[in-house]
PDB file of C-alpha atoms in Angstrom:
ATOM      1  CA  MET A   1      17.034  26.090  -3.841  1.00 53.00           C
ATOM      2  CA  THR A   2      16.914  27.963  -0.597  1.00 64.00           C
ATOM      3  CA  GLN A   3      17.578  26.276   2.690  1.00 64.00           C
ATOM      4  CA  ARG A   4      13.931  26.853   3.702  1.00 63.00           C
ATOM      5  CA  VAL A   5      12.646  25.054   0.569  1.00 65.00           C
ATOM      6  CA  GLU A   6      15.108  22.210   1.069  1.00 79.00           C
ATOM      7  CA  LEU A   7      13.984  21.743   4.685  1.00 84.00           C
ATOM      8  CA  ALA A   8      10.301  21.816   3.662  1.00 83.00           C
ATOM      9  CA  THR A   9      11.000  19.196   0.976  1.00 86.00           C
ATOM     10  CA  LEU A  10      12.858  17.023   3.473  1.00 90.00           C
ATOM     11  CA  ARG A  11       9.955  17.319   5.919  1.00 93.00           C
ATOM     12  CA  ASP A  12       7.481  16.361   3.179  1.00 93.00           C
ATOM     13  CA  ARG A  13       9.612  13.350   2.215  1.00 94.00           C
ATOM     14  CA  LEU A  14       9.564  12.131   5.811  1.00 96.00           C
ATOM     15  CA  VAL A  15       5.791  12.614   6.096  1.00 96.00           C
ATOM     16  CA  VAL A  16       5.166  10.848   2.765  1.00 97.00           C
ATOM     17  CA  ASP A  17       7.418   7.978   3.838  1.00 97.00           C
ATOM     18  CA  GLY A  18       5.477   7.713   7.096  1.00 97.00           C
ATOM     19  CA  LEU A  19       2.185   7.607   5.185  1.00 98.00           C
ATOM     20  CA  ILE A  20       3.422   4.683   3.080  1.00 98.00           C
ATOM     21  CA  THR A  21       4.495   2.895   6.267  1.00 97.00           C
ATOM     22  CA  ASP A  22       1.081   3.607   7.836  1.00 98.00           C
ATOM     23  CA  TYR A  23      -0.553   2.093   4.741  1.00 98.00           C
ATOM     24  CA  ALA A  24       1.456  -1.136   5.080  1.00 97.00           C
ATOM     25  CA  MET A  25       0.766  -1.399   8.803  1.00 97.00           C
ATOM     26  CA  ALA A  26      -2.978  -0.790   8.371  1.00 98.00           C
ATOM     27  CA  VAL A  27      -3.201  -3.648   5.846  1.00 97.00           C
ATOM     28  CA  ASP A  28      -0.977  -5.965   7.886  1.00 96.00           C
ATOM     29  CA  ASP A  29      -2.876  -5.264  11.116  1.00 97.00           C
ATOM     30  CA  GLY A  30      -6.312  -5.386   9.478  1.00 97.00           C
ATOM     31  CA  ASP A  31      -7.081  -1.862  10.682  1.00 98.00           C
ATOM     32  CA  TRP A  32      -9.542  -0.920   7.953  1.00 98.00           C
ATOM     33  CA  GLU A  33     -10.644   2.301   9.636  1.00 98.00           C
ATOM     34  CA  ALA A  34      -7.019   3.484   9.641  1.00 98.00           C
ATOM     35  CA  TYR A  35      -6.690   2.287   6.011  1.00 98.00           C
ATOM     36  CA  ARG A  36      -9.658   4.418   4.915  1.00 98.00           C
ATOM     37  CA  SER A  37      -8.368   7.456   6.842  1.00 98.00           C
ATOM     38  CA  LEU A  38      -5.153   7.457   4.791  1.00 98.00           C
ATOM     39  CA  PHE A  39      -7.041   8.312   1.582  1.00 98.00           C
ATOM     40  CA  THR A  40      -8.521  11.500   0.189  1.00 97.00           C
ATOM     41  CA  ALA A  41     -12.327  11.576  -0.054  1.00 97.00           C
ATOM     42  CA  ASP A  42     -12.064  10.506  -3.710  1.00 97.00           C
ATOM     43  CA  GLY A  43      -9.127   8.116  -3.113  1.00 98.00           C
ATOM     44  CA  ARG A  44      -9.009   4.834  -5.013  1.00 98.00           C
ATOM     45  CA  ALA A  45      -7.035   1.600  -4.915  1.00 98.00           C
ATOM     46  CA  ASP A  46      -6.415  -0.978  -7.637  1.00 98.00           C
ATOM     47  CA  TYR A  47      -5.455  -4.523  -6.632  1.00 98.00           C
ATOM     48  CA  ARG A  48      -6.533  -6.186  -9.912  1.00 98.00           C
ATOM     49  CA  SER A  49      -3.030  -7.352 -10.889  1.00 97.00           C
ATOM     50  CA  ALA A  50      -2.986  -9.400  -7.666  1.00 95.00           C
ATOM     51  CA  GLY A  51      -6.423 -10.932  -8.272  1.00 95.00           C
ATOM     52  CA  GLY A  52      -8.300  -8.230  -6.381  1.00 97.00           C
ATOM     53  CA  ILE A  53     -10.612  -5.344  -7.164  1.00 98.00           C
ATOM     54  CA  GLU A  54     -10.406  -1.652  -8.044  1.00 98.00           C
ATOM     55  CA  GLY A  55     -12.560   1.000  -6.450  1.00 98.00           C
ATOM     56  CA  ASP A  56     -12.918   3.719  -3.865  1.00 98.00           C
ATOM     57  CA  ALA A  57     -11.016   3.280  -0.605  1.00 98.00           C
ATOM     58  CA  GLY A  58     -14.135   2.276   1.369  1.00 98.00           C
ATOM     59  CA  ARG A  59     -15.123  -0.457  -1.085  1.00 98.00           C
ATOM     60  CA  VAL A  60     -11.562  -1.763  -1.310  1.00 98.00           C
ATOM     61  CA  ALA A  61     -11.187  -1.734   2.498  1.00 98.00           C
ATOM     62  CA  ALA A  62     -14.325  -3.881   2.798  1.00 98.00           C
ATOM     63  CA  TRP A  63     -12.985  -6.288   0.173  1.00 98.00           C
ATOM     64  CA  LEU A  64      -9.575  -6.465   1.908  1.00 97.00           C
ATOM     65  CA  ALA A  65     -11.236  -7.096   5.282  1.00 97.00           C
ATOM     66  CA  GLU A  66     -12.988 -10.123   3.842  1.00 97.00           C
ATOM     67  CA  SER A  67     -10.230 -11.491   1.606  1.00 95.00           C
ATOM     68  CA  MET A  68      -7.411 -11.093   4.157  1.00 94.00           C
ATOM     69  CA  ARG A  69      -9.253 -13.245   6.718  1.00 93.00           C
ATOM     70  CA  VAL A  70      -7.680 -16.314   5.109  1.00 91.00           C
ATOM     71  CA  PHE A  71      -4.264 -15.135   6.382  1.00 91.00           C
ATOM     72  CA  SER A  72      -3.386 -15.257  10.073  1.00 90.00           C
ATOM     73  CA  MET A  73      -0.248 -13.164   9.497  1.00 91.00           C
ATOM     74  CA  ARG A  74       0.614 -10.476   6.953  1.00 93.00           C
ATOM     75  CA  GLN A  75       3.780  -8.439   6.669  1.00 94.00           C
ATOM     76  CA  HIS A  76       4.364  -5.883   3.920  1.00 92.00           C
ATOM     77  CA  LEU A  77       7.979  -4.995   3.372  1.00 96.00           C
ATOM     78  CA  ILE A  78       7.962  -1.852   1.220  1.00 97.00           C
ATOM     79  CA  VAL A  79      11.409  -0.860  -0.062  1.00 96.00           C
ATOM     80  CA  ASN A  80      13.202   1.136  -2.775  1.00 96.00           C
ATOM     81  CA  ARG A  81      10.865   4.103  -2.362  1.00 96.00           C
ATOM     82  CA  ARG A  82      11.228   6.662  -5.152  1.00 96.00           C
ATOM     83  CA  VAL A  83       9.473   9.921  -4.253  1.00 95.00           C
ATOM     84  CA  ARG A  84       8.750  12.659  -6.793  1.00 93.00           C
ATOM     85  CA  PHE A  85       6.920  15.860  -5.924  1.00 91.00           C
ATOM     86  CA  GLY A  86       4.687  17.536  -8.480  1.00 86.00           C
ATOM     87  CA  ILE A  87       2.860  20.753  -9.137  1.00 70.00           C
ATOM     88  CA  LEU A  88      -0.832  21.406  -8.561  1.00 64.00           C
ATOM     89  CA  GLU A  89      -2.266  24.821  -9.375  1.00 59.00           C
ATOM     90  CA  GLN A  90       1.205  26.373  -9.706  1.00 54.00           C
ATOM     91  CA  ASP A  91       2.303  25.312  -6.211  1.00 56.00           C
ATOM     92  CA  THR A  92       5.287  22.968  -6.135  1.00 57.00           C
ATOM     93  CA  GLY A  93       4.961  20.144  -3.679  1.00 67.00           C
ATOM     94  CA  ASP A  94       1.180  19.695  -3.515  1.00 89.00           C
ATOM     95  CA  THR A  95       1.301  16.282  -5.154  1.00 93.00           C
ATOM     96  CA  ALA A  96       3.650  13.348  -4.915  1.00 95.00           C
ATOM     97  CA  ARG A  97       4.209  10.100  -6.759  1.00 96.00           C
ATOM     98  CA  VAL A  98       5.886   7.193  -5.016  1.00 97.00           C
ATOM     99  CA  GLN A  99       7.039   4.003  -6.652  1.00 98.00           C
ATOM    100  CA  ALA A 100       8.062   1.327  -4.217  1.00 98.00           C
ATOM    101  CA  ASP A 101       8.824  -2.367  -4.436  1.00 98.00           C
ATOM    102  CA  TYR A 102       7.247  -4.782  -2.011  1.00 98.00           C
ATOM    103  CA  VAL A 103       7.611  -8.304  -0.704  1.00 96.00           C
ATOM    104  CA  ASN A 104       4.578  -9.572   1.169  1.00 95.00           C
ATOM    105  CA  PRO A 105       4.886 -12.825   3.136  1.00 94.00           C
ATOM    106  CA  MET A 106       1.659 -14.116   4.626  1.00 93.00           C
ATOM    107  CA  ARG A 107       0.678 -17.188   6.596  1.00 90.00           C
ATOM    108  CA  PHE A 108      -2.492 -19.081   5.884  1.00 87.00           C
ATOM    109  CA  ALA A 109      -4.829 -19.462   8.833  1.00 82.00           C
ATOM    110  CA  GLU A 110      -5.399 -23.164   9.381  1.00 72.00           C
ATOM    111  CA  PRO A 111      -7.195 -24.386  12.489  1.00 63.00           C
ATOM    112  CA  GLY A 112      -5.012 -26.417  14.797  1.00 55.00           C
ATOM    113  CA  GLU A 113      -1.794 -26.058  12.796  1.00 52.00           C
ATOM    114  CA  GLY A 114      -0.405 -22.913  14.388  1.00 57.00           C
ATOM    115  CA  SER A 115       2.916 -21.776  12.998  1.00 56.00           C
ATOM    116  CA  SER A 116       3.263 -24.761  10.662  1.00 57.00           C
ATOM    117  CA  ALA A 117       0.644 -23.344   8.276  1.00 60.00           C
ATOM    118  CA  PRO A 118       2.043 -22.817   4.772  1.00 60.00           C
ATOM    119  CA  ASP A 119       3.403 -19.499   3.588  1.00 85.00           C
ATOM    120  CA  PHE A 120       2.192 -17.447   0.654  1.00 90.00           C
ATOM    121  CA  VAL A 121       4.626 -14.834  -0.618  1.00 94.00           C
ATOM    122  CA  CYS A 122       4.176 -12.283  -3.361  1.00 96.00           C
ATOM    123  CA  GLY A 123       6.119  -9.301  -4.627  1.00 97.00           C
ATOM    124  CA  GLY A 124       5.831  -6.433  -7.002  1.00 98.00           C
ATOM    125  CA  ARG A 125       5.637  -2.674  -7.180  1.00 98.00           C
ATOM    126  CA  TYR A 126       3.278  -0.098  -5.745  1.00 98.00           C
ATOM    127  CA  ALA A 127       2.468   3.189  -7.446  1.00 98.00           C
ATOM    128  CA  PHE A 128       1.130   5.693  -4.929  1.00 98.00           C
ATOM    129  CA  GLY A 129      -0.384   9.032  -5.867  1.00 97.00           C
ATOM    130  CA  LEU A 130      -0.560  11.501  -2.973  1.00 97.00           C
ATOM    131  CA  LEU A 131      -2.124  14.885  -2.424  1.00 95.00           C
ATOM    132  CA  ARG A 132      -1.413  17.523   0.207  1.00 93.00           C
ATOM    133  CA  THR A 133      -4.759  18.347   1.848  1.00 94.00           C
ATOM    134  CA  ASP A 134      -5.824  20.596   4.704  1.00 93.00           C
ATOM    135  CA  ASP A 135      -5.438  17.478   6.904  1.00 94.00           C
ATOM    136  CA  GLY A 136      -1.938  16.713   5.611  1.00 95.00           C
ATOM    137  CA  TRP A 137      -0.723  14.275   2.977  1.00 97.00           C
ATOM    138  CA  ARG A 138      -3.267  11.643   1.870  1.00 98.00           C
ATOM    139  CA  LEU A 139      -3.346   8.845  -0.669  1.00 98.00           C
ATOM    140  CA  ARG A 140      -5.291   9.676  -3.792  1.00 97.00           C
ATOM    141  CA  GLU A 141      -4.395   6.466  -5.604  1.00 98.00           C
ATOM    142  CA  VAL A 142      -2.759   3.124  -4.869  1.00 98.00           C
ATOM    143  CA  VAL A 143      -2.007   0.734  -7.730  1.00 98.00           C
ATOM    144  CA  VAL A 144      -0.520  -2.685  -7.073  1.00 98.00           C
ATOM    145  CA  GLN A 145       1.498  -4.333  -9.836  1.00 98.00           C
ATOM    146  CA  GLU A 146       2.139  -7.874  -8.646  1.00 98.00           C
ATOM    147  CA  LYS A 147       5.175  -9.327 -10.419  1.00 97.00           C
ATOM    148  CA  TRP A 148       5.453 -12.746  -8.790  1.00 97.00           C
ATOM    149  CA  ARG A 149       4.007 -15.064  -6.169  1.00 95.00           C
ATOM    150  CA  ARG A 150       4.971 -18.303  -4.480  1.00 93.00           C
ATOM    151  CA  VAL A 151       2.152 -20.544  -3.346  1.00 86.00           C
ATOM    152  CA  PRO A 152       2.730 -23.819  -1.474  1.00 75.00           C
ATOM    153  CA  GLU A 153       2.124 -26.873  -3.636  1.00 70.00           C
ATOM    154  CA  ARG A 154      -0.615 -28.224  -1.370  1.00 60.00           C
ATOM    155  CA  ILE A 155      -2.654 -25.009  -1.633  1.00 55.00           C
ATOM    156  CA  SER A 156      -4.741 -24.479  -4.733  1.00 53.00           C
ATOM    157  CA  PRO A 157      -4.215 -21.086  -6.425  1.00 53.00           C
ATOM    158  CA  ALA A 158      -8.021 -20.749  -6.472  1.00 54.00           C
ATOM    159  CA  VAL A 159      -7.910 -20.331  -2.671  1.00 52.00           C
ATOM    160  CA  ILE A 160      -6.132 -16.972  -3.037  1.00 53.00           C
ATOM    161  CA  ASP A 161      -7.765 -15.511  -6.145  1.00 53.00           C
TER     162      ASP A 161
END
């Protein structure tokens, strides 16, 4: 590999890593416009393993906006990011796949209880599919594979499904 290719790959890795961070922050902050802007025009997300929906980024953003209202605090911790670049139309580096583990603590919004509201914590693995576009790297696909969750005993699991 030439030094120029290595530097371009390093730059792409940093940009892809930033995009994954932007994704987590958009969800945690409830910034659904920013969430939608991270996707390609045909981008999709699949939250079914966590009790959610699958669909285009706009539909999923609307669902997240409604379903996340039950939580007053959200914090995605996305770690162990494995980035692999692929080939699209004979050009190396136009696609990327990222697998990353996550832990997602959230606090239920309960009137009058403030910080003593119970926690809900889940964890699993994301699979991100990315595409280099004229506007830079964008998410083409996000698939959540929830592996575990901890729900306080006094909260019914039906509240979060």
